[in-house]
Structures are given as C-alpha cells and as structure tokens.
Amino acid sequence: MTSSTPAVRTRRRTAFAVVLCAGLTVSLTACAGEDPDKGTNGVGKLTAAQIDKKARASADAADMVRLTGKLVSKGGTYTLNMRLSSKGGAGSVTSSRNTFELLRIGDELYLKADAGFWKDDKADDGSDQAAEKLEGKYVKVPEDDPTYRQMRGFTEKETLLDGVLALHGKINKGDRDTVGGVRTVQIMGGKGEGGALDVSLEGAPYPLRVARGGGGGTVTFADWGEAFPLEAPAEGDTVDYGGELPKSSA
C-alpha cells in the first residue's frame, strides 16, 4: 500500500493541472505553450510604429475600400457611407441637416439631394423653384464652384484615408480585439486622446476601425480591394448646372 501512494498523488496532480488549464483560457494557452499569434499574419509581434506602417501600406495598395461611420470636425458632424477607389467614389453623406449622395468619376463630380438641400431660407421664392428642379437629380458640380473642393474630399480615397487614419502623439501597442469577427491588434495615439486604430491580424494587415482622437468620430473599413460599379448617371437623371451652384443648407 505504501509503495503505491506516490503514483496516486502524481495522478491527482496531473488531473488538477488538466482541470486548471481547461477552465482558464489564459492558462490553457500557457499550459499548451501555444503562440498567441499562431494562425495570424504576424503583425501582432511588431512594434506599434511597424504595425502602423504596414497598415498604411496595405491601405495604399488596395484599389478600393468601403468606409462607414462618423467624422466630427469644426465644420460639423458627417455620417459617411462611401465606397472609394483610385478612380473615384460613390455613396452618401449625412450632415446635421441633410443627406446627399456623391458620385465622382475622375474629375467629374455629381451631387444628388432632395429639394430641402438646395433651398436657401434667406433667398426669395426663386430659390424654391430652382430647388424643386434639382430635387432627385444628379447635379454636375462645376470644378470652379466652391462646393466642388469640399465635396470632392469625401470621394478621394488617398486624401480621406490620410486624414482619418492619422494618430496623434507617440503611438503604442494596445490590446487584441475583433472587428466584424476578424481578430485585430490595436495601436493607440499618445496621452489617451490620440486615437486608436484596429489592424487586421488575418490576411493583409488592413485598417479595420479607427476611433479618432479628441472625439473625432469612429470609422469602420471593409471590402478592401473589392470592385464596385462606378458609372456616370443616365443623361435623363443629370443636370449640368453650368454656373455656380445655388447655396445649399448642408
């Protein structure tokens, strides 16, 4: 009987270790000796600066992306649902007062909105008549119109991503997370207000979500590299205004 006691104790210790590892996720990884980056693209092992560089390179290399979320700036708050490519962009923008659609193909920019967007409350009745004619039509925005530069910015992949992805201050590596079911590693700006960027740990290290510093809104990225139709609207749905556009309430 005495000689079998060590074997019994050994079995008990082994059973206890198995239960401990099975009950705790962290302990399971530690007990199994598995690499937490196993099965990922490996960027989780890099420094924050290296992750940021790879994420931006992946974003630049992708021909297309879908961007959704809110941007908050001194000019107001905008909710975006835009598909962007190197050749143009299409989608919708919602401000505090209106929702309008944008379509850009090369340098040709079209804007579509309801009559309320085009009405100028400070103008005479002629403004209402013009607004009704423009309602629901793709209005071609003249390149020399002040609206052109402002609206085009929402359709430019490179310009928009450069601004949205910028983190402020010294960046550092944050926690692991998931965005849309995809594992991510987070990098964060300095002093707690520099923003936070989630980078994919699966496939190419694309940016998947950014929380902009200083309450600047949260934007999600999807459909990297996936093609979408970018075609000019039908002639019957288009109005070439020709001159300066009427002031809108956007």
CSV table of C-alpha atoms in Angstrom, one decimal:
chain,number,residue,atom,x,y,z
A,1,MET,CA,0.0,0.0,0.0
A,2,THR,CA,2.7,2.4,0.9
A,3,SER,CA,4.6,1.9,-2.4
A,4,SER,CA,1.6,3.0,-4.5
A,5,THR,CA,0.9,6.3,-2.7
A,6,PRO,CA,3.4,8.4,-4.9
A,7,ALA,CA,1.6,7.1,-8.1
A,8,VAL,CA,-1.8,8.1,-6.7
A,9,ARG,CA,-0.5,11.6,-5.8
A,10,THR,CA,1.0,12.0,-9.2
A,11,ARG,CA,-2.3,11.2,-10.9
A,12,ARG,CA,-4.1,13.7,-8.7
A,13,ARG,CA,-1.6,16.4,-9.5
A,14,THR,CA,-1.9,15.7,-13.2
A,15,ALA,CA,-5.7,15.7,-13.1
A,16,PHE,CA,-5.7,19.0,-11.2
A,17,ALA,CA,-3.4,20.6,-13.8
A,18,VAL,CA,-5.7,19.4,-16.7
A,19,VAL,CA,-8.8,20.9,-14.9
A,20,LEU,CA,-7.0,24.2,-14.3
A,21,CYS,CA,-5.9,24.6,-17.9
A,22,ALA,CA,-9.3,23.6,-19.3
A,23,GLY,CA,-11.0,26.2,-17.0
A,24,LEU,CA,-8.9,29.2,-17.8
A,25,THR,CA,-8.3,30.4,-21.4
A,26,VAL,CA,-5.1,32.2,-20.5
A,27,SER,CA,-3.9,29.2,-18.5
A,28,LEU,CA,-4.8,26.9,-21.4
A,29,THR,CA,-2.6,28.9,-23.8
A,30,ALA,CA,0.2,28.9,-21.2
A,31,CYS,CA,-0.1,25.2,-20.4
A,32,ALA,CA,-0.2,24.2,-24.0
A,33,GLY,CA,2.7,26.5,-24.8
A,34,GLU,CA,1.0,27.9,-27.9
A,35,ASP,CA,2.0,31.2,-29.6
A,36,PRO,CA,-0.9,33.7,-29.3
A,37,ASP,CA,0.0,34.9,-32.9
A,38,LYS,CA,-0.3,31.4,-34.3
A,39,GLY,CA,-2.5,31.5,-37.4
A,40,THR,CA,-2.3,35.2,-37.8
A,41,ASN,CA,-0.4,37.4,-40.3
A,42,GLY,CA,2.3,38.1,-37.6
A,43,VAL,CA,1.9,41.8,-37.3
A,44,GLY,CA,0.9,41.4,-33.6
A,45,LYS,CA,4.5,40.7,-32.9
A,46,LEU,CA,5.7,44.0,-34.3
A,47,THR,CA,6.1,47.4,-32.7
A,48,ALA,CA,3.3,50.0,-32.8
A,49,ALA,CA,5.2,52.0,-35.4
A,50,GLN,CA,5.8,48.9,-37.6
A,51,ILE,CA,2.1,47.9,-37.4
A,52,ASP,CA,1.1,51.5,-38.4
A,53,LYS,CA,3.5,51.4,-41.4
A,54,LYS,CA,2.2,48.1,-42.6
A,55,ALA,CA,-1.4,49.1,-42.2
A,56,ARG,CA,-0.9,52.2,-44.2
A,57,ALA,CA,1.0,50.3,-46.9
A,58,SER,CA,-1.8,47.8,-47.2
A,59,ALA,CA,-4.4,50.6,-47.4
A,60,ASP,CA,-2.4,52.4,-50.1
A,61,ALA,CA,-2.0,49.2,-52.1
A,62,ALA,CA,-5.7,48.3,-52.1
A,63,ASP,CA,-7.6,49.7,-55.1
A,64,MET,CA,-10.9,50.0,-53.2
A,65,VAL,CA,-12.4,50.2,-49.8
A,66,ARG,CA,-15.8,50.9,-48.1
A,67,LEU,CA,-15.8,53.5,-45.3
A,68,THR,CA,-18.7,53.9,-42.9
A,69,GLY,CA,-19.1,55.9,-39.7
A,70,LYS,CA,-18.9,59.4,-38.3
A,71,LEU,CA,-16.4,62.2,-38.8
A,72,VAL,CA,-16.6,65.1,-36.3
A,73,SER,CA,-14.7,68.3,-37.2
A,74,LYS,CA,-15.1,72.1,-36.7
A,75,GLY,CA,-17.2,72.1,-39.9
A,76,GLY,CA,-19.8,69.8,-38.3
A,77,THR,CA,-20.6,66.1,-37.9
A,78,TYR,CA,-20.9,63.9,-41.0
A,79,THR,CA,-22.1,60.3,-41.2
A,80,LEU,CA,-20.4,58.6,-44.2
A,81,ASN,CA,-21.2,55.5,-46.2
A,82,MET,CA,-18.7,55.8,-49.1
A,83,ARG,CA,-17.1,53.3,-51.5
A,84,LEU,CA,-13.8,54.7,-52.7
A,85,SER,CA,-11.3,53.8,-55.4
A,86,SER,CA,-8.3,55.4,-57.1
A,87,LYS,CA,-10.7,56.4,-59.9
A,88,GLY,CA,-13.5,57.9,-57.9
A,89,GLY,CA,-16.1,57.3,-55.3
A,90,ALA,CA,-19.8,56.8,-54.6
A,91,GLY,CA,-22.0,56.9,-51.6
A,92,SER,CA,-23.9,59.1,-49.2
A,93,VAL,CA,-23.1,61.7,-46.6
A,94,THR,CA,-25.4,62.9,-43.9
A,95,SER,CA,-24.9,66.2,-42.2
A,96,SER,CA,-26.8,67.7,-39.2
A,97,ARG,CA,-29.4,68.9,-41.7
A,98,ASN,CA,-29.4,66.8,-44.8
A,99,THR,CA,-28.4,63.6,-46.6
A,100,PHE,CA,-27.0,63.8,-50.0
A,101,GLU,CA,-25.4,61.4,-52.5
A,102,LEU,CA,-22.0,61.9,-54.1
A,103,LEU,CA,-20.6,60.3,-57.3
A,104,ARG,CA,-17.2,61.1,-58.7
A,105,ILE,CA,-15.7,59.6,-61.8
A,106,GLY,CA,-12.2,61.0,-62.5
A,107,ASP,CA,-12.7,64.8,-62.2
A,108,GLU,CA,-16.5,64.7,-62.8
A,109,LEU,CA,-18.4,65.2,-59.6
A,110,TYR,CA,-22.1,64.7,-59.2
A,111,LEU,CA,-24.3,65.6,-56.2
A,112,LYS,CA,-27.8,64.3,-55.6
A,113,ALA,CA,-30.2,65.6,-52.9
A,114,ASP,CA,-33.8,66.5,-52.2
A,115,ALA,CA,-35.2,70.0,-52.6
A,116,GLY,CA,-34.6,70.8,-48.9
A,117,PHE,CA,-30.8,70.6,-49.5
A,118,TRP,CA,-31.0,73.2,-52.3
A,119,LYS,CA,-33.3,75.6,-50.6
A,120,ASP,CA,-31.9,78.9,-49.3
A,121,ASP,CA,-34.1,80.2,-46.5
A,122,LYS,CA,-32.7,83.7,-46.9
A,123,ALA,CA,-33.4,83.9,-50.6
A,124,ASP,CA,-36.6,84.8,-52.5
A,125,ASP,CA,-39.2,82.3,-53.9
A,126,GLY,CA,-37.0,81.8,-57.0
A,127,SER,CA,-34.7,79.7,-54.8
A,128,ASP,CA,-37.6,77.2,-54.1
A,129,GLN,CA,-38.3,76.8,-57.8
A,130,ALA,CA,-34.7,76.1,-58.5
A,131,ALA,CA,-34.6,73.6,-55.7
A,132,GLU,CA,-37.6,71.7,-57.0
A,133,LYS,CA,-36.0,71.3,-60.4
A,134,LEU,CA,-32.8,69.9,-58.8
A,135,GLU,CA,-34.5,67.5,-56.5
A,136,GLY,CA,-33.6,63.9,-57.1
A,137,LYS,CA,-31.2,64.8,-59.9
A,138,TYR,CA,-27.5,64.2,-60.2
A,139,VAL,CA,-26.2,67.8,-60.4
A,140,LYS,CA,-22.8,68.0,-62.1
A,141,VAL,CA,-20.7,70.3,-59.9
A,142,PRO,CA,-18.6,72.8,-61.8
A,143,GLU,CA,-14.9,72.5,-60.9
A,144,ASP,CA,-14.6,76.2,-60.1
A,145,ASP,CA,-17.5,76.1,-57.8
A,146,PRO,CA,-16.6,76.4,-54.0
A,147,THR,CA,-18.7,73.3,-53.4
A,148,TYR,CA,-16.5,71.2,-55.6
A,149,ARG,CA,-13.4,71.1,-53.4
A,150,GLN,CA,-15.4,70.5,-50.3
A,151,MET,CA,-17.5,67.7,-51.7
A,152,ARG,CA,-14.7,66.0,-53.7
A,153,GLY,CA,-12.8,65.4,-50.5
A,154,PHE,CA,-15.4,62.9,-49.4
A,155,THR,CA,-14.8,60.9,-52.6
A,156,GLU,CA,-11.0,60.8,-52.6
A,157,LYS,CA,-9.5,57.6,-51.2
A,158,GLU,CA,-6.0,58.8,-50.6
A,159,THR,CA,-7.0,62.1,-49.1
A,160,LEU,CA,-9.7,60.8,-46.8
A,161,LEU,CA,-7.6,57.9,-45.5
A,162,ASP,CA,-4.6,60.1,-44.8
A,163,GLY,CA,-6.8,62.2,-42.6
A,164,VAL,CA,-8.8,59.5,-41.0
A,165,LEU,CA,-6.0,57.1,-40.1
A,166,ALA,CA,-3.7,59.7,-38.5
A,167,LEU,CA,-3.0,59.0,-34.9
A,168,HIS,CA,-1.6,61.9,-32.7
A,169,GLY,CA,1.3,61.8,-30.3
A,170,LYS,CA,3.7,58.9,-29.7
A,171,ILE,CA,1.9,55.7,-30.7
A,172,ASN,CA,1.9,52.5,-28.6
A,173,LYS,CA,0.5,49.0,-28.9
A,174,GLY,CA,-2.9,48.3,-27.3
A,175,ASP,CA,-5.0,45.2,-26.7
A,176,ARG,CA,-6.2,42.5,-29.0
A,177,ASP,CA,-9.8,42.7,-30.2
A,178,THR,CA,-12.2,41.7,-33.0
A,179,VAL,CA,-13.9,43.8,-35.7
A,180,GLY,CA,-16.6,42.1,-37.7
A,181,GLY,CA,-15.4,38.8,-36.4
A,182,VAL,CA,-11.8,39.4,-37.6
A,183,ARG,CA,-9.1,39.4,-35.0
A,184,THR,CA,-7.2,42.7,-34.6
A,185,VAL,CA,-4.4,44.3,-32.8
A,186,GLN,CA,-4.8,47.9,-31.7
A,187,ILE,CA,-2.3,50.7,-31.8
A,188,MET,CA,-3.1,53.9,-29.9
A,189,GLY,CA,-2.1,57.6,-30.0
A,190,GLY,CA,-0.4,59.3,-27.1
A,191,LYS,CA,-1.9,60.7,-23.9
A,192,GLY,CA,-5.2,58.8,-24.2
A,193,GLU,CA,-6.6,61.2,-26.8
A,194,GLY,CA,-4.5,60.5,-29.8
A,195,GLY,CA,-7.0,58.0,-31.3
A,196,ALA,CA,-6.9,54.2,-31.7
A,197,LEU,CA,-6.6,52.0,-34.8
A,198,ASP,CA,-7.6,48.3,-35.1
A,199,VAL,CA,-5.4,46.5,-37.6
A,200,SER,CA,-6.4,43.0,-39.0
A,201,LEU,CA,-4.4,40.0,-37.8
A,202,GLU,CA,-5.9,37.9,-40.6
A,203,GLY,CA,-4.8,38.2,-44.2
A,204,ALA,CA,-3.4,41.5,-45.2
A,205,PRO,CA,-3.0,43.9,-42.3
A,206,TYR,CA,-5.7,46.3,-43.3
A,207,PRO,CA,-7.1,49.0,-41.1
A,208,LEU,CA,-10.5,47.8,-39.9
A,209,ARG,CA,-11.6,50.5,-37.5
A,210,VAL,CA,-10.4,53.8,-36.2
A,211,ALA,CA,-11.6,55.9,-33.2
A,212,ARG,CA,-10.3,59.4,-33.9
A,213,GLY,CA,-8.7,61.3,-31.2
A,214,GLY,CA,-10.5,64.1,-29.4
A,215,GLY,CA,-13.9,62.8,-30.0
A,216,GLY,CA,-13.5,63.0,-33.8
A,217,GLY,CA,-15.8,60.0,-34.5
A,218,THR,CA,-15.4,56.3,-35.3
A,219,VAL,CA,-15.0,54.9,-38.8
A,220,THR,CA,-15.0,51.3,-40.0
A,221,PHE,CA,-13.3,50.0,-43.1
A,222,ALA,CA,-14.4,46.9,-45.1
A,223,ASP,CA,-14.4,45.4,-48.6
A,224,TRP,CA,-10.7,46.2,-49.2
A,225,GLY,CA,-9.9,45.5,-52.8
A,226,GLU,CA,-13.4,44.5,-53.8
A,227,ALA,CA,-14.6,46.1,-57.0
A,228,PHE,CA,-17.8,48.1,-57.3
A,229,PRO,CA,-19.6,49.8,-60.2
A,230,LEU,CA,-18.5,53.3,-60.9
A,231,GLU,CA,-20.6,54.6,-63.8
A,232,ALA,CA,-21.9,58.0,-64.9
A,233,PRO,CA,-25.7,58.6,-64.2
A,234,ALA,CA,-28.1,58.4,-67.1
A,235,GLU,CA,-28.5,61.6,-69.1
A,236,GLY,CA,-32.1,61.9,-68.1
A,237,ASP,CA,-31.1,61.9,-64.4
A,238,THR,CA,-28.4,64.5,-64.8
A,239,VAL,CA,-28.5,68.3,-64.6
A,240,ASP,CA,-25.4,70.2,-65.8
A,241,TYR,CA,-25.9,73.4,-63.8
A,242,GLY,CA,-23.2,75.2,-65.8
A,243,GLY,CA,-22.5,78.1,-63.4
A,244,GLU,CA,-22.1,78.4,-59.7
A,245,LEU,CA,-24.4,76.2,-57.7
A,246,PRO,CA,-27.1,77.8,-55.5
A,247,LYS,CA,-26.3,77.9,-51.9
A,248,SER,CA,-27.5,74.8,-50.0
A,249,SER,CA,-28.4,74.2,-46.4
A,250,ALA,CA,-25.8,71.5,-46.0
